[in-house]
Coordinates of C-alpha atoms and ligand atoms in Angstrom, one line a residue:
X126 CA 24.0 -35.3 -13.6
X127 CA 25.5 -36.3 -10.4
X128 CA 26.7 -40.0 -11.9
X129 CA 30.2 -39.5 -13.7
X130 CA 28.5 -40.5 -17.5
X131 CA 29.9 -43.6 -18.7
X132 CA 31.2 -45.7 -15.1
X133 CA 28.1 -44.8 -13.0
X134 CA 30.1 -44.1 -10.5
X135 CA 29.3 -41.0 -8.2
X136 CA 32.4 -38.4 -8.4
X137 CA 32.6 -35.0 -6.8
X138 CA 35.0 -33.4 -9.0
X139 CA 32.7 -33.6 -11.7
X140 CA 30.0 -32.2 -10.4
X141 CA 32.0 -28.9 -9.2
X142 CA 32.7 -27.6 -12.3
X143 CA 29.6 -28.2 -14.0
X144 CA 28.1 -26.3 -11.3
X145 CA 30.2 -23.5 -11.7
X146 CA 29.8 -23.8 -15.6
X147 CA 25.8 -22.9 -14.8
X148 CA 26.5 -20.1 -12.7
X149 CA 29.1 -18.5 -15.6
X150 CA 25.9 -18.9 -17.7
X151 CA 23.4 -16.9 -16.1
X152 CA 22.5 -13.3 -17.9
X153 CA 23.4 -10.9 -15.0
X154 CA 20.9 -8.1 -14.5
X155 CA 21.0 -5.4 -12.0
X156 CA 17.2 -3.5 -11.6
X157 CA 16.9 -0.6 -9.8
X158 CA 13.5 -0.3 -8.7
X159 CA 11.8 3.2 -7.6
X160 CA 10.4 2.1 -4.5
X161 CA 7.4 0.5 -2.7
X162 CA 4.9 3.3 -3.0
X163 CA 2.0 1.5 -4.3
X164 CA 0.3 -1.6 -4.9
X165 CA 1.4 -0.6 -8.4
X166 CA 4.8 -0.8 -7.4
X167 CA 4.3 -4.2 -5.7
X168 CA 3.0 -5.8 -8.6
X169 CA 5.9 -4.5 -10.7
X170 CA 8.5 -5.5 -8.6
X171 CA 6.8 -9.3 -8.0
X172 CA 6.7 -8.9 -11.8
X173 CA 10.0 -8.6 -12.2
X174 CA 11.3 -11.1 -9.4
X175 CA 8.9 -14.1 -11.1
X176 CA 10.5 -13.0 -14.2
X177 CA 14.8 -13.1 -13.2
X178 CA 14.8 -16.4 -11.6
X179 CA 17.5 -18.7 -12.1
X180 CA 15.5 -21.1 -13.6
X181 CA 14.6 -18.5 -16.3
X182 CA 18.5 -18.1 -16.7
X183 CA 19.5 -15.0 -15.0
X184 CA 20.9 -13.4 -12.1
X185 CA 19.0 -10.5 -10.0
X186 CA 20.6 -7.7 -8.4
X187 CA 17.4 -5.7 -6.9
X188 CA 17.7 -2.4 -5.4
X189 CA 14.9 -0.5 -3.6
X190 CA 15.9 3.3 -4.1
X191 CA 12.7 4.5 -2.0
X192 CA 11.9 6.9 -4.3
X193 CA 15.7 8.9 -4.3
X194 CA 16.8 9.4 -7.5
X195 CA 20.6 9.4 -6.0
X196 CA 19.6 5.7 -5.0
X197 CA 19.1 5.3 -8.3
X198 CA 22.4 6.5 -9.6
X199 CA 24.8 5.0 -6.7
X200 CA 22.9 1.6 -7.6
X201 CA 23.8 1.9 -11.5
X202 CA 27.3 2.8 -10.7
X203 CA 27.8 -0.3 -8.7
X204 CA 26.1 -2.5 -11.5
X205 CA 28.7 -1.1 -13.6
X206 CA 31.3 -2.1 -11.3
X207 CA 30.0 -5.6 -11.0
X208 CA 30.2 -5.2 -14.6
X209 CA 26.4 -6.7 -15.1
X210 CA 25.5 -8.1 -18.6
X211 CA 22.2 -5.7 -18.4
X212 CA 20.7 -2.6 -16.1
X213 CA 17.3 -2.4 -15.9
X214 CA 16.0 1.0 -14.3
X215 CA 12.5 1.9 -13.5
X216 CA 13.1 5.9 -13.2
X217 CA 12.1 7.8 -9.9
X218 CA 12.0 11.1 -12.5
X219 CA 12.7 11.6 -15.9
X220 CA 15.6 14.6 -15.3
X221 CA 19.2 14.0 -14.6
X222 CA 20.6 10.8 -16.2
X223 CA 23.2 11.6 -18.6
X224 CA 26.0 11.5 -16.6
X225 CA 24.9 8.1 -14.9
X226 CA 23.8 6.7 -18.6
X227 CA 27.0 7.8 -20.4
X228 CA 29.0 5.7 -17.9
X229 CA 27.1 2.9 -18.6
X230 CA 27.3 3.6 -22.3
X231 CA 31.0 4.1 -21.9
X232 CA 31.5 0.2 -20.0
X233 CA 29.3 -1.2 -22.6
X234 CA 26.5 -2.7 -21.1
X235 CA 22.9 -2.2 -22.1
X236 CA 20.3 -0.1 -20.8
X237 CA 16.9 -0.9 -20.8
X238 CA 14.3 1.9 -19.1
X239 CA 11.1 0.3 -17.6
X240 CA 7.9 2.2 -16.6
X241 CA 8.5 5.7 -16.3
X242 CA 10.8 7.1 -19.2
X243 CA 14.4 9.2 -18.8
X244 CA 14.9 12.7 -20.8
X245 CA 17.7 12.2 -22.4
X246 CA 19.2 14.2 -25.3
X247 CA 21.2 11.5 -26.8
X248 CA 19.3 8.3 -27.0
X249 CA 22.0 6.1 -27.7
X250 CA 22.1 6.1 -23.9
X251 CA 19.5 3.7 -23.4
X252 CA 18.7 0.3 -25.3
X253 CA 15.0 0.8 -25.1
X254 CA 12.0 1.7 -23.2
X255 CA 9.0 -0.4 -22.2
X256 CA 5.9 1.1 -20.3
X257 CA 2.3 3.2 -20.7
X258 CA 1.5 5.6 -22.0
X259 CA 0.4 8.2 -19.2
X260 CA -0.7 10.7 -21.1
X261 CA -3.3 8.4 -22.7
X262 CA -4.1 7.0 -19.6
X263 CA -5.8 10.9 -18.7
X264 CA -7.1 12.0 -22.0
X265 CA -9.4 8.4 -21.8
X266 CA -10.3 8.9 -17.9
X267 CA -11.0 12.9 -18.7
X268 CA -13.1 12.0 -22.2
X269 CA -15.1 9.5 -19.6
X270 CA -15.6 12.9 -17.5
X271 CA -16.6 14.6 -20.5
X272 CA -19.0 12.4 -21.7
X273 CA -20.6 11.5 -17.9
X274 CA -21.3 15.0 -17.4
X275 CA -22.4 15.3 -20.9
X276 CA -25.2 12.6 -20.4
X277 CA -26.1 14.2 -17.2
X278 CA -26.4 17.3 -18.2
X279 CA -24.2 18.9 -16.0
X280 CA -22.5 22.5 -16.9
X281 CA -18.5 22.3 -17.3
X282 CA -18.4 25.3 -15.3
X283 CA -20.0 23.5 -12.4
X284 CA -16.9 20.9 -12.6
X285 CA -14.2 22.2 -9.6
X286 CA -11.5 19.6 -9.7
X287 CA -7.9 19.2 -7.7
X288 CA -5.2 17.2 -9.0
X289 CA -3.3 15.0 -6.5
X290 CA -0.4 14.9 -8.5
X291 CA 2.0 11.9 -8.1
X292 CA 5.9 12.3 -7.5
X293 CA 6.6 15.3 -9.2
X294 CA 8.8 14.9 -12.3
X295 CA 8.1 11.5 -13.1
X296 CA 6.5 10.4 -16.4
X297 CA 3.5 9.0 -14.7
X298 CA 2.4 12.2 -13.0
X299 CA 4.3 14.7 -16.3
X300 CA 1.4 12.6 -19.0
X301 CA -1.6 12.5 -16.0
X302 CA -0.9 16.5 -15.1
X303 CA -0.9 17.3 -19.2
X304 CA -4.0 15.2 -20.1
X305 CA -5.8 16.8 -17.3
X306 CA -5.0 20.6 -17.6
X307 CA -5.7 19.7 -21.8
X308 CA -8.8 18.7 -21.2
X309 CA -9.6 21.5 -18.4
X310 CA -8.6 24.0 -21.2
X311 CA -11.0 22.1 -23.9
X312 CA -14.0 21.5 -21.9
X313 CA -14.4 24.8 -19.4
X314 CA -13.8 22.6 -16.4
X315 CA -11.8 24.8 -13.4
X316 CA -8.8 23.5 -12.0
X317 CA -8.9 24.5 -8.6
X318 CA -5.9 23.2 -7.0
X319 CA -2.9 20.6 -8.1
X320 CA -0.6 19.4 -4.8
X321 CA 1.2 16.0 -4.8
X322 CA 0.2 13.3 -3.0
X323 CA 4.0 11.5 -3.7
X324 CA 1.7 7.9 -4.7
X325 CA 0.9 7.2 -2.0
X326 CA -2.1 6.6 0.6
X327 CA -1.2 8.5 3.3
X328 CA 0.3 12.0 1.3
X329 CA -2.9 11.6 -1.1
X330 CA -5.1 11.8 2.2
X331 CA -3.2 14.5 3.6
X332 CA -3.3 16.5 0.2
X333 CA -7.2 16.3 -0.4
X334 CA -7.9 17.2 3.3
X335 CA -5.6 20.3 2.7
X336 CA -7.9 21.1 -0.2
X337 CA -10.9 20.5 0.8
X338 CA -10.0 23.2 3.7
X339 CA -9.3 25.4 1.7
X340 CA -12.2 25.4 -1.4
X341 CA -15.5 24.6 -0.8
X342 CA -16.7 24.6 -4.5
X343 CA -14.3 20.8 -5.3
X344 CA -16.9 18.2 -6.6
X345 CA -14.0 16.1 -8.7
X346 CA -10.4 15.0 -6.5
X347 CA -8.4 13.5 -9.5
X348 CA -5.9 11.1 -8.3
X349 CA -2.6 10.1 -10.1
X350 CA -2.7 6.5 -9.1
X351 CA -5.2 4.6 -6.2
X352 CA -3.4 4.1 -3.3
X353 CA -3.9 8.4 -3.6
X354 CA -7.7 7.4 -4.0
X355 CA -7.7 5.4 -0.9
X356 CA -6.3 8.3 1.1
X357 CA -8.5 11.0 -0.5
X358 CA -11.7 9.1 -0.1
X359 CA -11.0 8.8 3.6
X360 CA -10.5 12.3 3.7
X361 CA -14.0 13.6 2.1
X362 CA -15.5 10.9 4.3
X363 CA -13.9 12.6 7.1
X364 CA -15.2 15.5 6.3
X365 CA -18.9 14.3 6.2
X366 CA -19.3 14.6 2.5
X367 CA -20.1 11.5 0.4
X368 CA -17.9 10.2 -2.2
X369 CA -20.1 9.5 -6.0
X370 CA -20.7 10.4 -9.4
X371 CA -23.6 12.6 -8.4
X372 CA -21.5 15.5 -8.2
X373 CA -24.9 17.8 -9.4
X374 CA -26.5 16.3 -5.7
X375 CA -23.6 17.4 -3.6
X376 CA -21.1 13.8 -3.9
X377 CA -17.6 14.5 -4.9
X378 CA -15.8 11.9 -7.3
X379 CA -13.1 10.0 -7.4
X380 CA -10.8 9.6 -10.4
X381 CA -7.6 7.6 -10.6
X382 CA -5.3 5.2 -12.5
X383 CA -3.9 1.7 -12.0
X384 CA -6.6 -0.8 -11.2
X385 CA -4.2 -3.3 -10.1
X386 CA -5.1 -4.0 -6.3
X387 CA -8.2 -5.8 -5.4
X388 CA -8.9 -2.7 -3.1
X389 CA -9.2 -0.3 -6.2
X390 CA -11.6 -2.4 -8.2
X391 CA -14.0 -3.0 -5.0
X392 CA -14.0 0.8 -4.5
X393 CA -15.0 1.2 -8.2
X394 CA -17.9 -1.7 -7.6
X395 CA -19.0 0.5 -4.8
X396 CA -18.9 3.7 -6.7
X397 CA -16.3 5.4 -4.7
X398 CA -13.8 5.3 -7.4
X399 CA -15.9 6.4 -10.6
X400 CA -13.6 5.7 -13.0
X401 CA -9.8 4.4 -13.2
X402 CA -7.7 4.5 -16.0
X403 CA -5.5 1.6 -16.1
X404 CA -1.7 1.1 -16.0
X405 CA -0.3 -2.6 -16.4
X406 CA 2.5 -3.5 -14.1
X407 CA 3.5 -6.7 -15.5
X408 CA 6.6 -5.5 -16.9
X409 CA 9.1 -8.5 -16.4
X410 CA 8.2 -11.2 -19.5
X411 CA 8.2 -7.7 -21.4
X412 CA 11.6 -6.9 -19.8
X413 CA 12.7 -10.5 -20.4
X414 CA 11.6 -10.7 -24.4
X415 CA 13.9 -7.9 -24.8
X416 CA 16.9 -9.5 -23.4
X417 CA 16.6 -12.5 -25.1
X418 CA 16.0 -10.6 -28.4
X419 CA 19.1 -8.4 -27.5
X420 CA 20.9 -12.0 -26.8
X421 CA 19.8 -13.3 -30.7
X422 CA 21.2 -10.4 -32.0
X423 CA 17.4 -8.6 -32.7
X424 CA 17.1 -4.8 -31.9
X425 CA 14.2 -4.4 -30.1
X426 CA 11.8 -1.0 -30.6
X427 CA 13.2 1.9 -29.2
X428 CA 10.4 2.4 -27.7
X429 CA 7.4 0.2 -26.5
X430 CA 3.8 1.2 -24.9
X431 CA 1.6 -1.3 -23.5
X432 CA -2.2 -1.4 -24.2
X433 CA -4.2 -0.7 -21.5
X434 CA -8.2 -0.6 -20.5
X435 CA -10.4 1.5 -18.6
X436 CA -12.8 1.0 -15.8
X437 CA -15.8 1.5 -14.1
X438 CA -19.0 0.3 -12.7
X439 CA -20.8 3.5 -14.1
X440 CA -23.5 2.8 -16.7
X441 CA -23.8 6.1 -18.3
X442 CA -20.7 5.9 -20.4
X443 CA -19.7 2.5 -22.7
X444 CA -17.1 4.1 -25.2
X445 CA -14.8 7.0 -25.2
X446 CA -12.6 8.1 -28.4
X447 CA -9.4 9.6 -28.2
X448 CA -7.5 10.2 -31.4
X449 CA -10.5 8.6 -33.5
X450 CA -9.7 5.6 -31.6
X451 CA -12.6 3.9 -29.4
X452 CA -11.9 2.8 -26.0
X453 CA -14.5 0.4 -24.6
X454 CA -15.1 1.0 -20.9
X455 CA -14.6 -2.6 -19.3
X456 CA -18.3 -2.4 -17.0
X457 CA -16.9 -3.3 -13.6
X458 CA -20.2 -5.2 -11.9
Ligands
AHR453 O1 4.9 4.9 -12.9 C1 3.8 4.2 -12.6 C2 3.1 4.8 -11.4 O2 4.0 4.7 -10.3 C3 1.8 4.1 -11.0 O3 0.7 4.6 -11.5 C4 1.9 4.4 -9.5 O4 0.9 3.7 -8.8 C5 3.3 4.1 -9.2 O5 3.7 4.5 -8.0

């Protein structure tokens, strides 16, 4: 490519425009990411910058909004300046995009929601969605509960669980919350407490220390995603108490969701996380297939949930159904 075709001769004035030819023919996409909370989070965005390479054709805006929703929205309103070919947003929350999305509706350029979903009245304001389903993600991790403490014989009204709640608003900690209180309602577990623990490690241990203060009778801390594990195990072990399943012999367990980090799954080996529900971050070739469909003229699903597993290294349970659907437990070893 650098050899004028034909002569073989090397000539700079070709070269410069064929350069700048490429450049014209990368897809521009500008992704506003929620933050850096979680190793969730980090394995998203690393997702997602693998993904938008040049090599793969595009250009990458990325911005961080550190968890601010009004991030969010300056970020999308410069995209539209820089009149992108595509925004990609992972939402902080689902509330408060209509104004934001109709402007992007109104400059024509695609929206395509990632992760955590937007409440939207119209939904011609977004292309698409791609991301879990949260609220599946708890009813499998409570029907685990249910069946563990089934096997063991232990009384539902012997179960005292908090909720560390995630960022409050967002679709992640909306679907955990609801599965949770559901299944406290169907089974005759108590609810003791809910406070949020914002995703991360050191509000989850803050949280669960508050708690534990306060109510002597917990014996289940369920935690919207690990990095709040992390933080509330530290906090039981602070107090002396010892983190298990055997919450008939005095241990308090762990819940959570994610089971991304290395961290998380070691934890659950050990028996300090008793069972996590998973959520996959590996959203980028998903994000990707739906540009390039959107490019060929295909209209992808409006919306599109990704299958996910759940984990533990406890024996007692191999299957939970949700739905009449069975849901093998991967055995963590
Ligand atoms: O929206 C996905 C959730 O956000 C993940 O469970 C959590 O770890 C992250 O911060």
């Amino acid at each position: 490519m650098l050899f004028t075709a034909g002569c073989g001769e090397y000539s700079e004035k070709t070269v410069q425009p064929e350069i700048e030819e490429e450049a014209k023919d990368l897809i521009v996409v500008g992704f506003s990411q929620v933050g850096a909370e979680s190793d969730w989070r980090k394995a998203n965005t690393e997702s997602m910058l693998e993904t938008f390479t040049e090599e793969n054709g595009y250009e990458l805006i990325f911005e961080d909004a550190q968890q601010k929703q009004q991030n969010q929205i300056t970020s999308i309103r410069t995209f539209i300046q820089r009149e992108v070919d595509y925004i990609v947003v992972a939402p902080v929350m689902e509330d408060g995009w209509d104004t934001v999305l109709t402007e992007a509706k109104d400059a024509g350029i695609p929206v395509i929601v990632v992760d955590r979903q937007v409440a939207v009245e119209d939904k011609s304001l977004f292309t698409c969605w791609v991301g879990s389903d949260f609220e599946l993600e708890s009813r499998k991790v409570c029907e685990w509960l249910r069946s563990y403490c089934e096997v063991k014989e232990i009384e539902p009204d012997t179960v005292g669980i908090v909720n560390i709640q995630g960022t409050l608003g967002s679709s992640a900690q909306l679907g955990r919350s609801k599965g949770l209180r559901e299944a406290v309602g169907r089974n005759g577990w108590n609810l003791i407490a809910e406070a949020s623990g914002e995703y991360t490690q050191a509000k989850g241990r803050e949280a669960t220390a508050r708690l534990l203060r306060q109510y002597d009778d917990i014996n289940v801390v369920y935690c919207e995603n690990d990095n709040e594990a992390f933080g509330a195990i530290e906090a039981i072990e602070a107090t002396g108490k010892r983190v298990g399943n055997d919450i008939d012999k005095g241990q308090i367990m762990v819940i959570s969701f994610d089971g991304v980090s290395e961290e998380a799954i070691n934890d659950a080996k050990a028996g300090k996380i008793s069972c996590i529900g998973e959520c996959n971050p590996l959203h980028g070739p998903r994000v990707d297939k739906i540009i390039k469909d959107l490019e060929n003229g295909v209209t992808p699903d409006k919306y599109e949930y990704v299958d996910e597993d759940i984990f533990s290294a406890v024996r007692d349970v191999r299957t939970v159904t949700v739905d009449d659907t069975d849901y093998d437990i991967v055995l963590l070893q």
